[in-house]
Short mmCIF file of N, CA and C in Angstrom, two decimals:
data_model
loop_
_atom_site.label_atom_id
_atom_site.label_comp_id
_atom_site.label_asym_id
_atom_site.label_seq_id
_atom_site.Cartn_x
_atom_site.Cartn_y
_atom_site.Cartn_z
N MET A 1 -61.27 108.32 142.61
CA MET A 1 -62.39 108.83 141.76
C MET A 1 -63.17 110.10 142.27
N PHE A 2 -63.04 110.35 143.51
CA PHE A 2 -63.74 111.57 144.23
C PHE A 2 -63.21 112.94 143.73
N GLU A 3 -61.85 112.90 143.23
CA GLU A 3 -61.25 114.14 143.10
C GLU A 3 -61.85 114.68 141.49
N ILE A 4 -62.35 113.75 140.68
CA ILE A 4 -62.70 114.08 139.42
C ILE A 4 -63.98 114.63 139.46
N ILE A 5 -64.92 114.57 140.46
CA ILE A 5 -66.21 115.04 140.51
C ILE A 5 -66.29 116.38 141.24
N ASN A 6 -67.02 117.20 140.63
CA ASN A 6 -67.05 118.66 140.88
C ASN A 6 -68.26 118.78 141.88
N PRO A 7 -68.12 119.00 143.24
CA PRO A 7 -69.26 118.81 144.03
C PRO A 7 -70.50 119.84 143.74
N GLU A 8 -70.08 120.94 143.10
CA GLU A 8 -71.23 121.85 142.99
C GLU A 8 -71.98 121.19 141.63
N ILE A 9 -71.34 120.60 140.55
CA ILE A 9 -72.09 120.04 139.58
C ILE A 9 -72.99 118.72 140.06
N LEU A 10 -72.21 117.96 140.95
CA LEU A 10 -73.14 117.01 141.51
C LEU A 10 -74.22 117.38 142.21
N GLY A 11 -74.28 118.52 142.94
CA GLY A 11 -75.35 119.15 143.62
C GLY A 11 -76.44 119.64 142.59
N TYR A 12 -75.99 120.27 141.45
CA TYR A 12 -76.97 120.67 140.51
C TYR A 12 -77.62 119.47 140.03
N VAL A 13 -77.05 118.50 139.74
CA VAL A 13 -77.49 117.14 138.94
C VAL A 13 -78.61 116.65 140.19
N ALA A 14 -78.15 116.67 141.46
CA ALA A 14 -79.15 116.08 142.40
C ALA A 14 -80.40 116.96 142.49
N ALA A 15 -80.18 118.28 142.47
CA ALA A 15 -81.27 119.35 142.54
C ALA A 15 -82.11 119.16 141.49
N THR A 16 -81.54 118.87 140.22
CA THR A 16 -82.50 118.78 138.85
C THR A 16 -83.28 117.56 139.03
N LEU A 17 -82.64 116.47 139.34
CA LEU A 17 -83.32 115.23 139.58
C LEU A 17 -84.45 115.23 140.51
N THR A 18 -84.11 115.64 141.65
CA THR A 18 -85.23 115.55 142.70
C THR A 18 -86.59 116.85 142.17
N THR A 19 -86.03 117.72 141.69
CA THR A 19 -87.10 118.77 141.20
C THR A 19 -87.79 118.18 140.08
N ALA A 20 -87.16 117.60 139.15
CA ALA A 20 -87.68 117.04 137.75
C ALA A 20 -88.76 116.10 138.30
N SER A 21 -88.36 115.11 139.37
CA SER A 21 -89.22 114.12 139.67
C SER A 21 -90.64 114.59 140.32
N PHE A 22 -90.56 115.88 140.77
CA PHE A 22 -91.73 116.48 141.32
C PHE A 22 -92.48 117.28 140.42
N LEU A 23 -91.99 117.48 139.25
CA LEU A 23 -92.63 118.34 138.20
C LEU A 23 -93.86 117.76 137.64
N PRO A 24 -93.96 116.64 137.33
CA PRO A 24 -95.04 116.09 136.58
C PRO A 24 -96.48 115.99 137.48
N GLN A 25 -96.18 115.70 138.85
CA GLN A 25 -97.21 115.64 139.66
C GLN A 25 -97.68 117.27 139.95
N ALA A 26 -96.66 118.16 139.95
CA ALA A 26 -97.02 119.52 140.08
C ALA A 26 -97.73 120.23 138.94
N ILE A 27 -97.31 119.87 137.66
CA ILE A 27 -97.87 120.35 136.59
C ILE A 27 -99.48 119.71 136.36
N LEU A 28 -99.55 118.48 136.77
CA LEU A 28 -100.91 117.86 136.69
C LEU A 28 -102.00 118.29 137.58
N THR A 29 -101.42 118.77 138.72
CA THR A 29 -102.16 119.39 139.80
C THR A 29 -102.62 120.81 139.44
N ILE A 30 -101.58 121.63 139.06
CA ILE A 30 -101.98 122.96 138.47
C ILE A 30 -102.70 123.06 137.42
N ARG A 31 -102.52 122.01 136.47
CA ARG A 31 -103.44 121.95 135.33
C ARG A 31 -104.94 121.70 135.66
N THR A 32 -105.13 120.46 136.22
CA THR A 32 -106.45 119.93 136.74
C THR A 32 -107.17 120.61 137.72
N ARG A 33 -106.27 121.23 138.87
CA ARG A 33 -106.80 121.86 140.00
C ARG A 33 -107.59 120.76 140.95
N ASP A 34 -107.16 119.48 140.60
CA ASP A 34 -107.63 118.33 141.25
C ASP A 34 -106.75 117.98 142.43
N THR A 35 -107.04 118.32 143.59
CA THR A 35 -106.09 118.06 144.80
C THR A 35 -106.91 116.89 145.67
N ASP A 36 -107.70 116.17 145.23
CA ASP A 36 -108.59 115.05 145.94
C ASP A 36 -107.50 114.20 146.55
N GLY A 37 -106.61 113.75 145.55
CA GLY A 37 -105.44 112.69 146.04
C GLY A 37 -104.44 113.21 146.92
N LEU A 38 -104.39 114.44 147.30
CA LEU A 38 -103.12 115.00 148.14
C LEU A 38 -103.65 115.10 149.44
N SER A 39 -102.77 114.84 150.57
CA SER A 39 -103.02 114.96 152.10
C SER A 39 -102.65 116.21 152.35
N LEU A 40 -103.55 116.98 152.84
CA LEU A 40 -103.38 118.56 153.37
C LEU A 40 -102.32 118.48 154.40
N SER A 41 -102.22 117.66 155.25
CA SER A 41 -101.19 117.56 156.36
C SER A 41 -99.81 117.25 155.80
N MET A 42 -99.80 116.31 155.00
CA MET A 42 -98.58 115.88 154.33
C MET A 42 -97.97 116.95 153.59
N TYR A 43 -98.92 117.72 152.78
CA TYR A 43 -98.33 118.80 151.82
C TYR A 43 -98.12 120.05 152.58
N SER A 44 -98.74 120.40 153.82
CA SER A 44 -98.35 121.29 154.55
C SER A 44 -97.07 121.11 155.10
N THR A 45 -96.72 120.04 155.84
CA THR A 45 -95.48 119.53 156.14
C THR A 45 -94.27 119.63 155.32
N PHE A 46 -94.61 119.20 153.94
CA PHE A 46 -93.57 119.33 153.05
C PHE A 46 -93.30 120.65 152.68
N THR A 47 -94.32 121.46 152.31
CA THR A 47 -94.11 123.01 151.95
C THR A 47 -93.33 123.66 153.09
N LEU A 48 -93.67 123.44 154.40
CA LEU A 48 -92.79 124.11 155.49
C LEU A 48 -91.37 123.59 155.40
N GLY A 49 -91.26 122.17 155.21
CA GLY A 49 -89.92 121.78 155.16
C GLY A 49 -89.27 122.44 154.12
N VAL A 50 -89.69 122.55 152.99
CA VAL A 50 -89.01 123.11 151.77
C VAL A 50 -88.57 124.58 151.97
N PHE A 51 -89.56 125.42 152.82
CA PHE A 51 -89.34 126.56 153.15
C PHE A 51 -88.01 126.66 154.22
N CYS A 52 -88.07 125.90 154.99
CA CYS A 52 -86.90 125.83 155.94
C CYS A 52 -85.56 125.40 155.46
N TRP A 53 -85.51 124.46 154.23
CA TRP A 53 -84.48 124.01 153.56
C TRP A 53 -83.97 125.40 152.62
N LEU A 54 -84.88 126.10 152.20
CA LEU A 54 -84.47 127.36 151.38
C LEU A 54 -83.65 128.17 152.29
N PHE A 55 -84.35 128.59 153.59
CA PHE A 55 -83.51 129.34 154.65
C PHE A 55 -82.20 128.87 155.09
N TYR A 56 -82.08 127.42 155.13
CA TYR A 56 -80.87 126.77 155.51
C TYR A 56 -79.95 127.20 154.42
N GLY A 57 -80.44 127.17 153.12
CA GLY A 57 -79.33 127.23 152.06
C GLY A 57 -79.02 128.81 151.97
N ILE A 58 -79.91 129.68 152.37
CA ILE A 58 -79.51 131.03 152.48
C ILE A 58 -78.50 131.44 153.62
N PHE A 59 -78.70 130.72 154.60
CA PHE A 59 -77.87 130.72 155.75
C PHE A 59 -76.30 130.23 155.38
N LEU A 60 -76.35 129.09 154.66
CA LEU A 60 -75.01 128.75 154.36
C LEU A 60 -74.49 129.22 153.10
N SER A 61 -75.36 130.17 152.42
CA SER A 61 -74.80 130.82 151.15
C SER A 61 -74.62 129.60 149.99
N ASN A 62 -75.37 128.69 150.08
CA ASN A 62 -75.25 127.55 149.20
C ASN A 62 -76.34 127.68 148.03
N ASN A 63 -75.73 128.05 146.89
CA ASN A 63 -76.48 128.12 145.71
C ASN A 63 -77.39 126.94 145.29
N VAL A 64 -76.83 125.82 145.56
CA VAL A 64 -77.46 124.63 145.18
C VAL A 64 -78.74 124.44 145.64
N ILE A 65 -78.61 124.45 147.22
CA ILE A 65 -79.75 124.33 147.95
C ILE A 65 -80.74 125.38 147.74
N ILE A 66 -80.39 126.62 147.49
CA ILE A 66 -81.22 127.79 147.33
C ILE A 66 -82.12 127.54 145.95
N PHE A 67 -81.28 127.20 144.84
CA PHE A 67 -81.81 126.93 143.59
C PHE A 67 -82.82 125.70 143.63
N ALA A 68 -82.51 124.59 144.45
CA ALA A 68 -83.53 123.45 144.40
C ALA A 68 -84.68 123.85 145.19
N ASN A 69 -84.63 124.45 146.19
CA ASN A 69 -85.82 124.67 146.95
C ASN A 69 -86.65 125.94 146.60
N ALA A 70 -85.99 126.87 145.98
CA ALA A 70 -86.88 128.00 145.59
C ALA A 70 -87.82 127.50 144.56
N ILE A 71 -87.43 126.70 143.56
CA ILE A 71 -88.25 126.12 142.58
C ILE A 71 -89.29 125.30 143.22
N THR A 72 -88.93 124.31 144.06
CA THR A 72 -89.88 123.43 144.68
C THR A 72 -90.78 124.19 145.49
N LEU A 73 -90.31 125.25 146.34
CA LEU A 73 -91.22 126.11 147.18
C LEU A 73 -92.28 126.77 146.40
N PHE A 74 -91.93 127.27 145.27
CA PHE A 74 -93.10 127.93 144.38
C PHE A 74 -94.02 126.97 143.83
N LEU A 75 -93.60 125.78 143.40
CA LEU A 75 -94.64 124.75 143.00
C LEU A 75 -95.45 124.30 144.14
N ALA A 76 -95.00 124.01 145.20
CA ALA A 76 -95.44 123.41 146.41
C ALA A 76 -96.55 124.44 146.94
N THR A 77 -96.16 125.59 147.00
CA THR A 77 -96.94 126.71 147.63
C THR A 77 -98.25 126.78 146.76
N LEU A 78 -98.11 126.87 145.43
CA LEU A 78 -99.23 126.94 144.63
C LEU A 78 -100.08 125.80 144.74
N ILE A 79 -99.47 124.49 144.72
CA ILE A 79 -100.34 123.37 144.88
C ILE A 79 -101.06 123.37 146.40
N LEU A 80 -100.44 123.72 147.24
CA LEU A 80 -101.02 123.88 148.63
C LEU A 80 -102.02 124.81 148.79
N SER A 81 -101.89 126.04 147.92
CA SER A 81 -103.03 127.05 147.84
C SER A 81 -104.42 126.34 147.10
N PHE A 82 -104.19 125.50 146.21
CA PHE A 82 -105.32 124.84 145.56
C PHE A 82 -105.96 123.95 146.34
N LYS A 83 -105.03 123.18 147.29
CA LYS A 83 -105.46 122.21 148.07
C LYS A 83 -106.36 122.86 149.30
N ILE A 84 -105.74 124.08 149.92
CA ILE A 84 -106.58 124.67 150.92
C ILE A 84 -107.85 125.45 150.23
N TYR A 85 -107.85 125.97 149.06
CA TYR A 85 -109.00 126.43 148.55
C TYR A 85 -110.22 125.40 148.24
N ASN A 86 -109.63 124.25 147.62
CA ASN A 86 -110.52 123.08 147.42
C ASN A 86 -111.13 122.54 148.52
N SER A 87 -110.43 122.45 149.92
CA SER A 87 -110.85 121.92 150.88
C SER A 87 -111.69 122.80 151.81
N PHE A 88 -111.49 124.15 151.88
CA PHE A 88 -112.25 125.00 152.76
C PHE A 88 -113.20 125.96 152.07
N PHE A 89 -113.10 126.24 150.76
CA PHE A 89 -113.79 127.31 150.08
C PHE A 89 -114.69 126.89 148.97
N LYS A 90 -114.30 125.71 148.45
CA LYS A 90 -115.09 125.25 147.16
C LYS A 90 -116.11 124.29 147.81
N ARG A 91 -117.46 124.60 147.28
CA ARG A 91 -118.46 123.48 147.43
C ARG A 91 -118.07 122.23 147.03
N LYS A 92 -118.46 121.05 147.61
CA LYS A 92 -118.26 119.71 146.95
C LYS A 92 -119.38 119.53 145.96
N LYS A 93 -118.90 118.88 145.05
CA LYS A 93 -119.91 118.55 143.79
C LYS A 93 -120.74 117.40 144.37
N MET B 1 -82.87 139.36 163.56
CA MET B 1 -83.61 138.09 163.62
C MET B 1 -82.66 136.81 163.33
N PHE B 2 -81.65 136.94 162.27
CA PHE B 2 -81.02 135.93 161.66
C PHE B 2 -80.12 135.24 162.71
N GLU B 3 -79.46 136.22 163.47
CA GLU B 3 -78.22 135.80 164.46
C GLU B 3 -78.81 134.90 165.59
N ILE B 4 -80.08 134.90 165.87
CA ILE B 4 -80.53 133.97 166.91
C ILE B 4 -80.95 132.54 166.37
N ILE B 5 -81.10 132.36 165.15
CA ILE B 5 -81.27 131.06 164.62
C ILE B 5 -79.88 130.38 164.28
N ASN B 6 -79.82 129.18 164.86
CA ASN B 6 -78.77 128.19 164.55
C ASN B 6 -78.95 127.55 163.27
N PRO B 7 -78.07 127.82 162.37
CA PRO B 7 -78.32 126.98 161.10
C PRO B 7 -78.46 125.57 160.96
N GLU B 8 -77.66 124.97 161.86
CA GLU B 8 -77.69 123.59 161.79
C GLU B 8 -79.01 122.94 162.42
N ILE B 9 -79.68 123.54 163.40
CA ILE B 9 -80.93 123.35 163.69
C ILE B 9 -81.84 123.57 162.73
N LEU B 10 -81.78 124.63 162.26
CA LEU B 10 -82.86 124.90 161.11
C LEU B 10 -82.78 123.92 160.04
N GLY B 11 -81.51 123.44 159.62
CA GLY B 11 -81.22 122.39 158.74
C GLY B 11 -81.88 120.89 159.12
N TYR B 12 -81.93 120.62 160.46
CA TYR B 12 -82.45 119.43 161.08
C TYR B 12 -83.84 119.69 160.99
N VAL B 13 -84.40 120.68 161.29
CA VAL B 13 -85.96 120.85 161.19
C VAL B 13 -86.40 120.73 159.89
N ALA B 14 -85.73 121.28 158.86
CA ALA B 14 -86.21 121.28 157.40
C ALA B 14 -86.12 119.67 157.06
N ALA B 15 -84.94 118.97 157.42
CA ALA B 15 -84.88 117.63 157.02
C ALA B 15 -85.89 116.74 157.73
N THR B 16 -86.09 116.98 158.88
CA THR B 16 -87.38 116.31 159.72
C THR B 16 -88.54 116.56 158.90
N LEU B 17 -88.92 117.69 158.55
CA LEU B 17 -90.17 118.03 157.96
C LEU B 17 -90.23 117.42 156.56
N THR B 18 -89.24 117.49 155.91
CA THR B 18 -89.58 116.92 154.36
C THR B 18 -89.40 115.43 154.44
N THR B 19 -88.62 114.77 155.40
CA THR B 19 -88.53 113.37 155.59
C THR B 19 -89.77 112.95 156.11
N ALA B 20 -90.42 113.58 157.24
CA ALA B 20 -91.80 113.38 157.72
C ALA B 20 -92.92 113.22 156.84
N SER B 21 -92.87 114.31 155.81
CA SER B 21 -93.97 114.37 154.75
C SER B 21 -93.85 113.29 153.89
N PHE B 22 -92.59 112.50 153.68
CA PHE B 22 -92.61 111.40 152.90
C PHE B 22 -92.98 110.10 153.47
N LEU B 23 -92.92 109.96 154.88
CA LEU B 23 -93.15 108.88 155.69
C LEU B 23 -94.35 108.08 155.46
N PRO B 24 -95.53 108.79 155.60
CA PRO B 24 -96.77 108.06 155.40
C PRO B 24 -96.95 107.32 154.06
N GLN B 25 -96.54 108.04 152.93
CA GLN B 25 -96.52 107.32 151.62
C GLN B 25 -95.74 106.08 151.71
N ALA B 26 -94.59 106.30 152.37
CA ALA B 26 -93.45 105.22 152.18
C ALA B 26 -94.05 103.94 153.03
N ILE B 27 -94.68 104.46 154.28
CA ILE B 27 -95.13 103.37 155.21
C ILE B 27 -96.27 102.48 154.39
N LEU B 28 -97.20 103.22 153.93
CA LEU B 28 -98.28 102.74 153.23
C LEU B 28 -97.84 101.80 152.15
N THR B 29 -96.93 102.23 151.35
CA THR B 29 -96.41 101.33 150.04
C THR B 29 -95.62 100.20 150.87
N ILE B 30 -94.87 100.38 151.60
CA ILE B 30 -93.99 99.16 152.36
C ILE B 30 -95.04 98.21 152.87
N ARG B 31 -96.14 98.53 153.60
CA ARG B 31 -97.06 97.77 154.15
C ARG B 31 -97.87 97.07 153.19
N THR B 32 -98.50 97.61 152.10
CA THR B 32 -99.44 97.20 151.34
C THR B 32 -98.85 96.50 150.17
N ARG B 33 -97.41 96.95 149.88
CA ARG B 33 -96.86 96.68 148.66
C ARG B 33 -97.51 97.00 147.27
N ASP B 34 -98.33 97.86 147.50
CA ASP B 34 -99.46 98.08 146.10
C ASP B 34 -98.61 99.54 145.62
N THR B 35 -98.13 99.32 144.32
CA THR B 35 -97.22 100.43 143.83
C THR B 35 -97.95 100.92 142.55
N ASP B 36 -99.29 100.44 142.33
CA ASP B 36 -100.06 100.81 141.28
C ASP B 36 -99.93 102.35 140.88
N GLY B 37 -100.10 103.16 142.06
CA GLY B 37 -100.36 104.47 141.90
C GLY B 37 -99.14 105.32 141.84
N LEU B 38 -97.80 104.43 141.59
CA LEU B 38 -96.44 105.29 141.52
C LEU B 38 -96.09 104.97 140.17
N SER B 39 -95.43 106.25 139.84
CA SER B 39 -94.85 106.32 138.36
C SER B 39 -93.22 105.74 138.51
N LEU B 40 -92.95 104.71 137.57
CA LEU B 40 -91.77 104.14 137.62
C LEU B 40 -90.67 105.15 137.35
N SER B 41 -90.90 105.91 136.22
CA SER B 41 -89.89 106.89 135.71
C SER B 41 -89.75 108.01 136.96
N MET B 42 -90.79 108.56 137.34
CA MET B 42 -90.64 109.53 138.47
C MET B 42 -89.97 109.06 139.55
N TYR B 43 -90.21 107.71 140.01
CA TYR B 43 -89.56 107.28 141.12
C TYR B 43 -88.27 106.96 141.10
N SER B 44 -87.74 106.53 139.91
CA SER B 44 -86.44 106.22 139.57
C SER B 44 -85.68 107.57 139.44
N THR B 45 -86.17 108.46 138.86
CA THR B 45 -85.59 110.01 138.92
C THR B 45 -85.35 110.56 140.39
N PHE B 46 -86.33 110.28 141.17
CA PHE B 46 -86.40 110.78 142.60
C PHE B 46 -85.20 110.07 143.37
N THR B 47 -85.19 108.59 143.20
CA THR B 47 -84.49 107.97 143.85
C THR B 47 -82.84 108.32 143.50
N LEU B 48 -82.68 108.25 142.20
CA LEU B 48 -81.31 108.75 141.60
C LEU B 48 -80.85 110.09 142.23
N GLY B 49 -81.87 111.16 142.33
CA GLY B 49 -81.61 112.49 142.61
C GLY B 49 -81.20 112.53 144.25
N VAL B 50 -82.00 111.49 145.06
CA VAL B 50 -81.70 111.44 146.49
C VAL B 50 -80.34 110.94 146.76
N PHE B 51 -79.88 110.01 145.76
CA PHE B 51 -78.54 109.38 146.01
C PHE B 51 -77.52 110.35 145.67
N CYS B 52 -77.80 111.22 144.56
CA CYS B 52 -76.86 112.32 144.24
C CYS B 52 -76.71 113.39 145.53
N TRP B 53 -78.02 113.69 146.10
CA TRP B 53 -77.84 114.55 147.27
C TRP B 53 -77.04 114.03 148.23
N LEU B 54 -77.12 112.83 148.54
CA LEU B 54 -76.50 112.09 149.63
C LEU B 54 -74.89 112.08 149.45
N PHE B 55 -74.55 112.02 148.23
CA PHE B 55 -73.04 112.21 147.74
C PHE B 55 -72.65 113.63 147.95
N TYR B 56 -73.49 114.32 147.58
CA TYR B 56 -73.16 115.85 147.64
C TYR B 56 -73.07 116.33 149.26
N GLY B 57 -73.86 115.64 150.00
CA GLY B 57 -73.76 115.90 151.42
C GLY B 57 -72.45 115.45 152.12
N ILE B 58 -71.96 114.06 151.33
CA ILE B 58 -70.75 113.47 151.94
C ILE B 58 -69.58 114.23 151.47
N PHE B 59 -69.55 114.88 150.18
CA PHE B 59 -68.68 115.90 149.65
C PHE B 59 -68.45 116.97 150.57
N LEU B 60 -69.42 117.65 150.93
CA LEU B 60 -69.56 118.79 151.71
C LEU B 60 -69.33 118.66 153.29
N SER B 61 -69.29 117.51 153.51
CA SER B 61 -69.02 116.92 155.19
C SER B 61 -70.35 117.67 155.68
N ASN B 62 -71.72 117.57 155.11
CA ASN B 62 -72.66 118.34 155.73
C ASN B 62 -73.58 117.35 156.25
N ASN B 63 -73.64 117.18 157.79
CA ASN B 63 -74.46 116.08 158.33
C ASN B 63 -75.87 116.23 158.03
N VAL B 64 -76.42 117.51 158.08
CA VAL B 64 -77.91 117.64 157.75
C VAL B 64 -78.31 117.08 156.53
N ILE B 65 -77.38 117.21 155.33
CA ILE B 65 -77.82 116.79 154.04
C ILE B 65 -77.61 115.19 154.18
N ILE B 66 -76.62 114.74 154.95
CA ILE B 66 -76.33 113.26 154.78
C ILE B 66 -77.44 112.45 155.48
N PHE B 67 -77.87 113.20 156.69
CA PHE B 67 -78.98 112.51 157.49
C PHE B 67 -80.30 112.47 156.61
N ALA B 68 -80.52 113.57 156.14
CA ALA B 68 -81.89 113.56 155.46
C ALA B 68 -82.02 112.74 154.32
N ASN B 69 -80.94 112.67 153.53
CA ASN B 69 -80.97 111.87 152.34
C ASN B 69 -80.61 110.45 152.55
N ALA B 70 -80.09 110.06 153.66
CA ALA B 70 -79.65 108.72 154.06
C ALA B 70 -81.09 107.89 154.39
N ILE B 71 -81.75 108.49 155.13
CA ILE B 71 -83.18 108.08 155.55
C ILE B 71 -84.16 107.93 154.26
N THR B 72 -84.37 108.94 153.56
CA THR B 72 -84.99 109.08 152.32
C THR B 72 -84.64 107.95 151.40
N LEU B 73 -83.20 108.02 151.16
CA LEU B 73 -82.57 107.01 150.17
C LEU B 73 -83.11 105.57 150.58
N PHE B 74 -82.97 105.21 151.86
CA PHE B 74 -83.43 103.85 152.11
C PHE B 74 -84.86 103.54 151.95
N LEU B 75 -85.75 104.49 152.31
CA LEU B 75 -87.18 104.24 151.89
C LEU B 75 -87.35 104.28 150.55
N ALA B 76 -86.80 105.32 149.71
CA ALA B 76 -87.27 105.23 148.40
C ALA B 76 -86.51 104.02 147.54
N THR B 77 -85.56 103.52 147.93
CA THR B 77 -84.99 102.42 147.37
C THR B 77 -85.89 101.26 147.61
N LEU B 78 -86.44 101.04 148.73
CA LEU B 78 -87.24 99.95 149.05
C LEU B 78 -88.58 100.13 148.33
N ILE B 79 -88.99 101.26 148.14
CA ILE B 79 -90.31 101.34 147.51
C ILE B 79 -90.02 101.04 146.01
N LEU B 80 -88.98 101.51 145.50
CA LEU B 80 -88.61 101.48 144.07
C LEU B 80 -88.45 100.00 143.71
N SER B 81 -87.84 99.33 144.55
CA SER B 81 -87.63 97.76 144.51
C SER B 81 -88.95 97.11 144.39
N PHE B 82 -90.03 97.39 145.23
CA PHE B 82 -91.47 96.90 145.12
C PHE B 82 -91.84 97.26 143.80
N LYS B 83 -91.63 98.56 143.33
CA LYS B 83 -92.09 99.05 142.18
C LYS B 83 -91.89 98.12 140.83
N ILE B 84 -90.33 97.85 140.78
CA ILE B 84 -89.56 97.30 139.93
C ILE B 84 -90.28 95.73 139.85
N TYR B 85 -90.32 95.10 141.11
CA TYR B 85 -90.80 93.68 141.34
C TYR B 85 -92.05 93.71 140.79
N ASN B 86 -93.10 94.61 141.11
CA ASN B 86 -94.38 94.57 140.71
C ASN B 86 -94.68 94.77 139.22
N SER B 87 -93.78 95.56 138.56
CA SER B 87 -93.84 95.90 137.26
C SER B 87 -93.26 94.85 136.24
N PHE B 88 -92.27 94.27 136.73
CA PHE B 88 -91.66 93.23 135.57
C PHE B 88 -91.68 91.80 136.17
N PHE B 89 -91.92 91.41 137.41
CA PHE B 89 -91.81 90.11 137.79
C PHE B 89 -92.97 89.43 138.15
N LYS B 90 -94.05 90.22 138.60
CA LYS B 90 -95.22 89.81 139.23
C LYS B 90 -96.29 89.78 138.06
N ARG B 91 -97.00 88.53 138.18
CA ARG B 91 -98.06 88.40 137.11
C ARG B 91 -99.28 89.32 137.47
N LYS B 92 -99.82 90.06 136.60
CA LYS B 92 -101.05 90.84 136.85
C LYS B 92 -102.02 90.02 137.26
N LYS B 93 -102.99 90.54 138.27
CA LYS B 93 -104.25 89.83 138.45
C LYS B 93 -105.08 89.87 137.49
#
């Protein structure tokens, strides 16, 4: 069975699925700017982790890892920026 | 700068960070069995994606990808099982 599967295609399927599962949350947060339900420490850890994955992909010259983590890093950084802004710079209602 | 970084260590740092950011949610859900705040479609997509990542890692014989996704797949499958049980088999209060 293994020889009929193209690893690169499997990788892109994996990347598309995990990125797609993250998209609805990302879009909701970006649209509403509501980050009350998100944990700052968890999101910081996640964003830093995705940043490391991106560099790991660049080191390995692995396009699948670069592709998946570049998109996720962009979205995660945007959400983390909202979270930091809401937590430290915005007055509570 | 690049030559002083060991790619495998960077990969394990990345894997540890993204897995660690997933852990508090996983532990909370496993302890409380409360899956009301989780989306079935998003979680199914995520779990399937992690499953594909694991096979991608096996194809590439990449221990970092295998390690990260094996742990995440175990936790995600457990949570998805609770979600499916709560959604289809448990009477609503």
